[in-house]
CSV table of C-alpha atoms in Angstrom, one decimal:
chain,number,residue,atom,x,y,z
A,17,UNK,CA,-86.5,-62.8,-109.6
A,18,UNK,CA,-86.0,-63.8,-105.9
A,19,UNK,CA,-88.0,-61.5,-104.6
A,20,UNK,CA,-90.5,-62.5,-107.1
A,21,UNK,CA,-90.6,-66.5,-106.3
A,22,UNK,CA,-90.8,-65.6,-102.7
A,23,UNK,CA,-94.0,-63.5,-102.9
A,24,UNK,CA,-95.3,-65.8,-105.4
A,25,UNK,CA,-94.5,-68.8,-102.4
A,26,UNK,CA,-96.1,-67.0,-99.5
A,27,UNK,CA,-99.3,-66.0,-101.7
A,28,UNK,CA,-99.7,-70.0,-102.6
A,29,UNK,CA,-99.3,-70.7,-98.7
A,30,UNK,CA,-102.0,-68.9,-97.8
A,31,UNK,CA,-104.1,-69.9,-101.0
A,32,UNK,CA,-103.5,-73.6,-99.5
A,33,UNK,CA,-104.2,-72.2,-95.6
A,34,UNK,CA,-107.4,-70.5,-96.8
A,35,UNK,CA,-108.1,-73.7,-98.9
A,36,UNK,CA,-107.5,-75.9,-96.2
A,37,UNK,CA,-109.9,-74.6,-93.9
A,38,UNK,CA,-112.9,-74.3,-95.9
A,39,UNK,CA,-112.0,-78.6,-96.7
A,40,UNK,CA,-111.9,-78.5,-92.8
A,41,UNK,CA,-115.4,-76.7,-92.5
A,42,UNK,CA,-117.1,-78.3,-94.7
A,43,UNK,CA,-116.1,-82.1,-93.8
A,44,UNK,CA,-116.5,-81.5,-90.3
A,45,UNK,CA,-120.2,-80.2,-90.6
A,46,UNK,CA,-121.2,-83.0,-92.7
A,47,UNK,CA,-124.0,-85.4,-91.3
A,48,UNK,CA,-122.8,-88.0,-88.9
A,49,UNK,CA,-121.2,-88.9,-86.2
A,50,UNK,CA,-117.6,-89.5,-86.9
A,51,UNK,CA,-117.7,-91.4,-82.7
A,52,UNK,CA,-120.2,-93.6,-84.1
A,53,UNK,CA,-118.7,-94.1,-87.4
A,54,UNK,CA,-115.5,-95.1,-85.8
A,55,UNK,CA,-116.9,-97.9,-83.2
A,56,UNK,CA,-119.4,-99.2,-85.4
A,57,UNK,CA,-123.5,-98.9,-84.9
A,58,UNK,CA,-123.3,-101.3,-82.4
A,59,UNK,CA,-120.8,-99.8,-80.1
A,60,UNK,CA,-122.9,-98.1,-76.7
A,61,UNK,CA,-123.7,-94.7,-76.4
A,62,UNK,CA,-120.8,-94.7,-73.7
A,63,UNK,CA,-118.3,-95.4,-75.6
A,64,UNK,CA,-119.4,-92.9,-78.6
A,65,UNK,CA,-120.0,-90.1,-76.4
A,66,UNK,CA,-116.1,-91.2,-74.6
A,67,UNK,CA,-114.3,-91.0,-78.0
A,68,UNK,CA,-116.6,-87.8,-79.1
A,69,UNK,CA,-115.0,-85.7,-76.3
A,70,UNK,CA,-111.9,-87.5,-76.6
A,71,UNK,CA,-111.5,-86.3,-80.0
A,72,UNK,CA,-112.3,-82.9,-79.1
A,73,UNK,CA,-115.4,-82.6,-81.1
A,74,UNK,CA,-117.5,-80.5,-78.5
A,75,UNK,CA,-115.0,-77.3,-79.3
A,76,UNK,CA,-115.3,-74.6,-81.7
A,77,UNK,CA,-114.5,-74.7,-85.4
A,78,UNK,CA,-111.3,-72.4,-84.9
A,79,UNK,CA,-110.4,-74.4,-81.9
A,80,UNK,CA,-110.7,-77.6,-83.8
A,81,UNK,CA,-109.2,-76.5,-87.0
A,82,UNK,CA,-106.1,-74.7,-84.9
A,83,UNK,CA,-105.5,-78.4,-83.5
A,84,UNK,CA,-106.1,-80.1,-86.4
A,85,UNK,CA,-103.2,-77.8,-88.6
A,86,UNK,CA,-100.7,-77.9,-85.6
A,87,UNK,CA,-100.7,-81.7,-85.6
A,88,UNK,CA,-99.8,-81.3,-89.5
A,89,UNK,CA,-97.3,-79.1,-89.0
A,90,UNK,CA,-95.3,-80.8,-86.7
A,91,UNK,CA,-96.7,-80.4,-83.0
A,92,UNK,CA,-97.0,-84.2,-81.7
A,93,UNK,CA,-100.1,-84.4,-80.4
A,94,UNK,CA,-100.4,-87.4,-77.6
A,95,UNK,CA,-102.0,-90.6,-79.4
A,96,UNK,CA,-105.5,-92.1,-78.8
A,97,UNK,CA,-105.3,-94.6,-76.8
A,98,UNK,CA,-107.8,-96.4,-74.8
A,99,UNK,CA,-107.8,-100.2,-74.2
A,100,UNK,CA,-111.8,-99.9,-73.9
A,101,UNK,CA,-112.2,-98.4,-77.3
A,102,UNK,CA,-109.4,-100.9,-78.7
A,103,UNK,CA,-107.9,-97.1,-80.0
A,104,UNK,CA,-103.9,-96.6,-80.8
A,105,UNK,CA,-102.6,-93.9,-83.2
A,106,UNK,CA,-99.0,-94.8,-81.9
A,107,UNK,CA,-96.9,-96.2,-85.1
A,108,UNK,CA,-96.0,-99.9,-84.5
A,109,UNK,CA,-92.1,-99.3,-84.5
A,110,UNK,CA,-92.8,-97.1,-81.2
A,111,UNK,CA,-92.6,-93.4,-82.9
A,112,UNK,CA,-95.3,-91.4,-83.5
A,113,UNK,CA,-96.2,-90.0,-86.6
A,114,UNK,CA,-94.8,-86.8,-87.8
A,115,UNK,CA,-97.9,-86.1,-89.4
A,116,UNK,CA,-100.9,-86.8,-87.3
A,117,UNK,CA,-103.9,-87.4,-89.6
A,118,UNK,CA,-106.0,-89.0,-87.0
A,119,UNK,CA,-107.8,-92.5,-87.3
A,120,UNK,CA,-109.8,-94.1,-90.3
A,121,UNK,CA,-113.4,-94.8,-89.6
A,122,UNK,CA,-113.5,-96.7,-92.8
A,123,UNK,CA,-110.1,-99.0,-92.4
A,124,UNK,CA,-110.5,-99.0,-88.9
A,125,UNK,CA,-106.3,-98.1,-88.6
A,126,UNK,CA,-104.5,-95.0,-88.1
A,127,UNK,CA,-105.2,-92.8,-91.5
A,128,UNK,CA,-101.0,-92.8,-92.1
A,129,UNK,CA,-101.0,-96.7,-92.5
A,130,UNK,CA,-103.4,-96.3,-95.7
A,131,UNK,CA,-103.1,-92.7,-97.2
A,132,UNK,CA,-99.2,-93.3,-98.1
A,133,UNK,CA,-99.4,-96.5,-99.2
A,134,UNK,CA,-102.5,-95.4,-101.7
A,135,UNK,CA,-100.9,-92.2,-103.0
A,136,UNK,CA,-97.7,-93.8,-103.7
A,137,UNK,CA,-99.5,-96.7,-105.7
A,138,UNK,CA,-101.2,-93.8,-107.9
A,139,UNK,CA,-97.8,-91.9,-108.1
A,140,UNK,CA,-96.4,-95.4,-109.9
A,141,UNK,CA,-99.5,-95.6,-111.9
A,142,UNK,CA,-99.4,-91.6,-112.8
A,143,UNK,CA,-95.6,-91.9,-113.3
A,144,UNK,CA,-96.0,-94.9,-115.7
A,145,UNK,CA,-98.7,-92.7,-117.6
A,146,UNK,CA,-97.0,-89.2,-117.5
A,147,UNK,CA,-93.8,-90.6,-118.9
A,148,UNK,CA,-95.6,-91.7,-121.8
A,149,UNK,CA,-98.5,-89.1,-122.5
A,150,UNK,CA,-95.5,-86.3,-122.6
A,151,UNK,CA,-93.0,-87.3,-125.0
A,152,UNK,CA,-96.0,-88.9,-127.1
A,153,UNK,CA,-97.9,-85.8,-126.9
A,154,UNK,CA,-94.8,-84.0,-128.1
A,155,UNK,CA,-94.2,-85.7,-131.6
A,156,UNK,CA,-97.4,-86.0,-132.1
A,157,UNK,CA,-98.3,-82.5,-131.9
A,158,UNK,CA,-95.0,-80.9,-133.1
A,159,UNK,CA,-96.0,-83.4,-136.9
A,160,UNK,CA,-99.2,-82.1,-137.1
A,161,UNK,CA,-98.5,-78.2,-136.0
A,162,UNK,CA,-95.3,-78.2,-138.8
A,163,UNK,CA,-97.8,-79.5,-141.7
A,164,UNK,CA,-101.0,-77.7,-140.5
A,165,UNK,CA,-103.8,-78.7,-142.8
A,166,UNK,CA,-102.3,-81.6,-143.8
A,167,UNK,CA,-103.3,-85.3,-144.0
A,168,UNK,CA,-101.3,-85.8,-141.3
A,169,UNK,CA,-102.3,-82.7,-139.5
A,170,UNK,CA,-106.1,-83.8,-139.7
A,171,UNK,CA,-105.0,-87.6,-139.3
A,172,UNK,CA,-103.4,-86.8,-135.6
A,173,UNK,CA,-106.3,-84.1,-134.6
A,174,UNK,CA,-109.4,-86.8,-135.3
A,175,UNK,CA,-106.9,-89.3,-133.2
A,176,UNK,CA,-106.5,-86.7,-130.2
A,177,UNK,CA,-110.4,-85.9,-129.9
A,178,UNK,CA,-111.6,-89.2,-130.9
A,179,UNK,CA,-109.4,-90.0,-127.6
A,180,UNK,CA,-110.2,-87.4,-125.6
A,181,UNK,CA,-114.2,-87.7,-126.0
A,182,UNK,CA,-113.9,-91.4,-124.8
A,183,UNK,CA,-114.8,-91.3,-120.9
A,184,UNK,CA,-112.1,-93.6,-119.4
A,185,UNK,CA,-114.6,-96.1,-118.1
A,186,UNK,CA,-115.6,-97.1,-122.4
A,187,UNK,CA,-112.2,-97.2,-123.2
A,188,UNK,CA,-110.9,-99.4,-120.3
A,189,UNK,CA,-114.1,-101.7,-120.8
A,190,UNK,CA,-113.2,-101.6,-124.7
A,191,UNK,CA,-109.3,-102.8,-123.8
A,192,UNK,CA,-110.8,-105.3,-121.3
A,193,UNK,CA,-113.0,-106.9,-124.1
A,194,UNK,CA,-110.2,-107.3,-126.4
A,195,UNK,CA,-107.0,-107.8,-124.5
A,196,UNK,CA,-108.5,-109.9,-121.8
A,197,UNK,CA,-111.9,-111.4,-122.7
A,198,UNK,CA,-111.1,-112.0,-126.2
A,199,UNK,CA,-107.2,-112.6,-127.0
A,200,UNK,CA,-106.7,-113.5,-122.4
A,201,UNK,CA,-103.2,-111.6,-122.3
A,202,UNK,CA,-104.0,-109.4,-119.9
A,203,UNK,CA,-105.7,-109.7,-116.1
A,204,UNK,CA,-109.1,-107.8,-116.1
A,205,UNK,CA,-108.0,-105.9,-112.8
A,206,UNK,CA,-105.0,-104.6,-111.1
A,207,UNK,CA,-105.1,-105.5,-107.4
A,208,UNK,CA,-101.1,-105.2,-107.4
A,209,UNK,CA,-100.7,-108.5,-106.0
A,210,UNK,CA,-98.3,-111.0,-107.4
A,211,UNK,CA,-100.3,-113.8,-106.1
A,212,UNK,CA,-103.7,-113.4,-108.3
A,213,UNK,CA,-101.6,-115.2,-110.4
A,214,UNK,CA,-100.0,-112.6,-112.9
A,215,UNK,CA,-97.4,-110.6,-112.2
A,216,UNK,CA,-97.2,-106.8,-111.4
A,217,UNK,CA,-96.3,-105.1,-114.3
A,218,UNK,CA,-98.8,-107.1,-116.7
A,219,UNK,CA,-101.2,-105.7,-114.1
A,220,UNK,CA,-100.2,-101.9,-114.9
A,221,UNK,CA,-100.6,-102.5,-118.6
A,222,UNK,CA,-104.6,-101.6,-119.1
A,223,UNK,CA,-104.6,-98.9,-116.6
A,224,UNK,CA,-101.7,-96.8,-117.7
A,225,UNK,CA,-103.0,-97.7,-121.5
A,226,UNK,CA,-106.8,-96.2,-120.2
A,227,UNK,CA,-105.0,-92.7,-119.0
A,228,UNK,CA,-102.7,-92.5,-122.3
A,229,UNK,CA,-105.6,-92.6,-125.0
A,230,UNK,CA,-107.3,-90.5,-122.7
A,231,UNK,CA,-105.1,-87.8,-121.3
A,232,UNK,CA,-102.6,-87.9,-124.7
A,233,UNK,CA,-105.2,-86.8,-126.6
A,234,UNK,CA,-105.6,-83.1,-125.2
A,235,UNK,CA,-101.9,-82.3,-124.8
A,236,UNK,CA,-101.8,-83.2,-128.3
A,237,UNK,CA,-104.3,-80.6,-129.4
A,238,UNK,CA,-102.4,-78.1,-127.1
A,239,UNK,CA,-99.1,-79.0,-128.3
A,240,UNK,CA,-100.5,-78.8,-132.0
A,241,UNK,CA,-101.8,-75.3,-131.9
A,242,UNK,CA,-99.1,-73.8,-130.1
A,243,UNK,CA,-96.8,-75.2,-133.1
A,244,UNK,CA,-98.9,-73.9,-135.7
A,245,UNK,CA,-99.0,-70.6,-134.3
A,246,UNK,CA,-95.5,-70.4,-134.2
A,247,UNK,CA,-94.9,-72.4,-137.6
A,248,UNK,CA,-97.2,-68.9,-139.2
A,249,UNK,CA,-94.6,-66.6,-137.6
A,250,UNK,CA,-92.7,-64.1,-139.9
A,251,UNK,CA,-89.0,-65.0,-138.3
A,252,UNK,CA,-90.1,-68.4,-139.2
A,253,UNK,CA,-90.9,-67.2,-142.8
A,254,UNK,CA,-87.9,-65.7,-142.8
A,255,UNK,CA,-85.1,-68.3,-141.7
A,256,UNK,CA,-87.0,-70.4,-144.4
A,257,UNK,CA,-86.5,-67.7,-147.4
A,258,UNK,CA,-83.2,-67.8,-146.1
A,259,UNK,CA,-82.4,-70.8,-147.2
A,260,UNK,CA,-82.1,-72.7,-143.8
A,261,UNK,CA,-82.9,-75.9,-143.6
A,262,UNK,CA,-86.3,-77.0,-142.5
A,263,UNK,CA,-85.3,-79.5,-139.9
A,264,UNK,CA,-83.3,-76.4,-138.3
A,265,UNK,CA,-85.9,-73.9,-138.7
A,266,UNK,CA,-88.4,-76.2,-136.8
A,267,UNK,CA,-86.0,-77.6,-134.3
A,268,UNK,CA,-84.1,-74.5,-133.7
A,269,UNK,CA,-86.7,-71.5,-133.9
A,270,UNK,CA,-90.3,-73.8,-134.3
A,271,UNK,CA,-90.3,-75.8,-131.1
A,272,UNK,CA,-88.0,-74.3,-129.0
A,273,UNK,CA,-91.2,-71.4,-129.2
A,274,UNK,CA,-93.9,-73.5,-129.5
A,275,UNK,CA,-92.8,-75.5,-125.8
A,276,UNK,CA,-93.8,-72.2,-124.6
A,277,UNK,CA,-97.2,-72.2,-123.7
A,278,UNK,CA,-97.8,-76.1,-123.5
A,279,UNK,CA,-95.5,-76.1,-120.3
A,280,UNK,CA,-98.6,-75.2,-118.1
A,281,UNK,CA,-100.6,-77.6,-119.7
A,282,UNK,CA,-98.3,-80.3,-119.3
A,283,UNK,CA,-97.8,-80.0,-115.6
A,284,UNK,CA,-101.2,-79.6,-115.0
A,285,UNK,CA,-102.1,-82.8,-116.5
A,286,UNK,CA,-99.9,-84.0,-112.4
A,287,UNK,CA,-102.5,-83.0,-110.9
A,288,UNK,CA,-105.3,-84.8,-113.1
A,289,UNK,CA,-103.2,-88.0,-112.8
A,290,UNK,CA,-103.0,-88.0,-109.2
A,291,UNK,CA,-106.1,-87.0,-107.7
A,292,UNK,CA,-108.6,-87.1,-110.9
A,293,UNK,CA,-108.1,-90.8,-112.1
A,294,UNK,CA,-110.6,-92.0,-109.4
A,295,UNK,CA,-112.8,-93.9,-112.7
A,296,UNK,CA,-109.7,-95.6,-114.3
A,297,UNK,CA,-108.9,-97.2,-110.6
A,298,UNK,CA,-112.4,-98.3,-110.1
A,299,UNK,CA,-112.3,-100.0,-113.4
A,300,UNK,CA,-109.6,-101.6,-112.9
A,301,UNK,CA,-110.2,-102.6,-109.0
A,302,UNK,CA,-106.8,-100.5,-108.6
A,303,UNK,CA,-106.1,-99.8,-105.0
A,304,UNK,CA,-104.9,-95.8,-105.7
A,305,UNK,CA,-105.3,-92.7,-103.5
A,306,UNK,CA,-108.1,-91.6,-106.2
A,307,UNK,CA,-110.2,-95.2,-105.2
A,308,UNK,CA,-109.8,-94.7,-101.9
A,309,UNK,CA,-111.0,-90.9,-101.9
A,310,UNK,CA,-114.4,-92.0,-103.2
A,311,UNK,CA,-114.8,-95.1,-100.5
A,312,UNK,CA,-114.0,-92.4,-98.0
A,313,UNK,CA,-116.4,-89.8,-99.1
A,314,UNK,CA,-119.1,-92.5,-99.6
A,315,UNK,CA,-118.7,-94.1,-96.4
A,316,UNK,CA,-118.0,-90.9,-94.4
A,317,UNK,CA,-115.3,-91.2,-93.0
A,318,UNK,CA,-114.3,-87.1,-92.3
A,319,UNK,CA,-110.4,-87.8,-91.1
A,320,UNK,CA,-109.8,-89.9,-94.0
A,321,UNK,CA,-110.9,-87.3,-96.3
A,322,UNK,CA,-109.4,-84.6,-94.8
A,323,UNK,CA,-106.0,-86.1,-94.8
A,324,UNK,CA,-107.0,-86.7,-99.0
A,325,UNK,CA,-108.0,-83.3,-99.9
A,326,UNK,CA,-104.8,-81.4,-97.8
A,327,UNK,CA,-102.5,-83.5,-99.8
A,328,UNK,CA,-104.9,-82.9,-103.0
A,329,UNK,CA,-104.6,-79.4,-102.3
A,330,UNK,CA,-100.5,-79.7,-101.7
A,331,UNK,CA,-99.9,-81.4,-105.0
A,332,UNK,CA,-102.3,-78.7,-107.1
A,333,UNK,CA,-100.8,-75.9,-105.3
A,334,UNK,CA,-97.1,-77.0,-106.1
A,335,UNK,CA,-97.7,-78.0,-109.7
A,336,UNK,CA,-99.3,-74.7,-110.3
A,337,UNK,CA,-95.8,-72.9,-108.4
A,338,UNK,CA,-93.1,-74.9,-110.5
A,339,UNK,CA,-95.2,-74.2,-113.7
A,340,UNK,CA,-95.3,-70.7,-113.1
A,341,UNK,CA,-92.0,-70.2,-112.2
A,342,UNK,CA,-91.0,-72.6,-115.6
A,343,UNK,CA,-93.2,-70.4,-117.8
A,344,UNK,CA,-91.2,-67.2,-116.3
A,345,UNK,CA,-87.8,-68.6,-117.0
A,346,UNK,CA,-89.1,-70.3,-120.6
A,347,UNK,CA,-90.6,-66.4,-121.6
A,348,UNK,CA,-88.3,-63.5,-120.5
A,349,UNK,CA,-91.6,-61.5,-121.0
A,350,UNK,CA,-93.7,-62.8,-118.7
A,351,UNK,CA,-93.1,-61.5,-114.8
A,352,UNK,CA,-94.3,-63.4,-111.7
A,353,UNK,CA,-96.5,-61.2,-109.3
């Protein structure tokens, strides 16, 4: 088993290396100039063509990208500094940063002082909503797989694709019109600042609601067929003709089975709430990682996105590492290769 996680470790390393450096290729061979970008249009032609070479932009891809990873991984590269182009990529405490991402052409400050800062404001948000969706998701589907056909059964599968074929924009303007427009409980966006005059968590409310209809609506459907399946096995038949009761059999045998194949599902749906909720934050005005990967790629700004899709890529990757080693552990039949 050892053996097995360690290969299964080293293959998704060089899944995320090999990842990583088409994200490098492709960003760094989109149009623009990321000098210009950086000092603004109005900046001389000096200047640009100063920073240009001072990043290191005139060297070859494999050059580039071989800087690039061994600022990541922990070689301290010196920081940009240069009173003329008003440059500093040295923390304000005095240290440098650990992880060297560069500097934001967008924010105009060191890519470190916003990426964090974002991706832990989505990590509340996808917290919030993951903590809900799952044990939801659960009862939901474990009623309707036990009773399949059922009132109930249909009553909870119209509820999870109604849900699910609602794009989250509709259902967040829906919410807006009711809770705020119509009955005023609610603030219309979530800026995450006590001073707009409602406090924090009131401002959480609509968003984490938006990515619950939405997102509890497939693991439902997931969780609902796996139980069904299992619900129509002959053990289960059996336990029941032998006269156990039928809050053990599901309990006991039912869901213990029917967790089984869901458990994939369900983790995946950390990678979806980190990096795929980019609509819910822009309804919303909410200042998350997804937000600010879309002002990034619309404005250009190559470091920023960079920086974005690495730690994209490191979330994915690990989700899809713990899931598979769960899924081993859960089924004894299943090996990791």
């Amino acid at each position: 088993m050892i053996q097995a996680v360690v290969r299964k470790f080293v293959s998704l390393v060089l899944t995320l290396l090999a990842a990583s450096f088409l994200v490098f290729a492709v960003t760094e061979f989109s149009p623009g100039n990321v000098a210009r970008k950086t000092l603004g249009p109005y900046a001389p032609q000096e200047s640009v063509d100063l920073l240009y070479s001072k990043l290191g932009l005139n060297d070859p891809l494999p050059i580039r990208y071989a800087r690039w990873l061994g600022v990541l991984v922990g070689v301290k590269a010196d920081p940009l500094q240069d009173p003329a182009l008003g440059l500093d990529f040295k923390d304000p405490r005095g240290d440098r940063y650990f992880l060297n991402f560069g500097y934001s052409s967008l924010y105009k400050v060191p890519v470190n002082d916003v990426i964090w800062k974002r991706l832990g404001n989505t990590a509340l948000l996808a917290g919030l909503a993951f903590g809900l969706i799952v044990p939801l998701a659960l009862v939901l589907g474990i009623l309707a797989g036990m009773r399949e056909g059922s009132v109930l059964d249909r009553t909870i599968s119209v509820f999870g694709i109604v849900t699910t074929s609602v794009p989250e924009f509709a259902s967040g303007v829906f919410l807006v019109a009711i809770f705020v427009v119509w009955l005023g409980w609610l603030p219309g966006t979530s800026p995450l600042d006590a001073g707009a005059g409602w406090p924090i968590w009131s401002q959480l409310i609509l968003p984490v609601a938006v990515l619950v209809l939405y997102d509890t609506g497939y693991v439902v459907r997931m969780v609902r067929g796996s139980m069904a399946e299992v619900m129509s096995k002959a053990y289960i038949r059996t336990a029941i003709l032998k006269g156990l009761p039928f809050r053990d059999v599901v309990v006991r045998h039912g869901v213990r089975n029917a967790m089984i194949a869901p458990f994939t599902v369900i983790l995946l749906q950390i990678n979806f709430l980190i990096s795929g909720v980019v609509v819910t934050e822009m309804v919303f005005s909410y200042p998350g990682f997804g937000r600010m990967i879309l002002e990034a790629s619309l404005f250009g700004d190559i470091q920023l996105v960079e920086a974005a899709t690495l730690i994209a890529l490191v979330v994915a990757v690990a989700t899809q590492f713990v899931s598979d080693i769960g899924y081993a552990l859960l089924n004894p039949q299943i090996r990791l290769s």
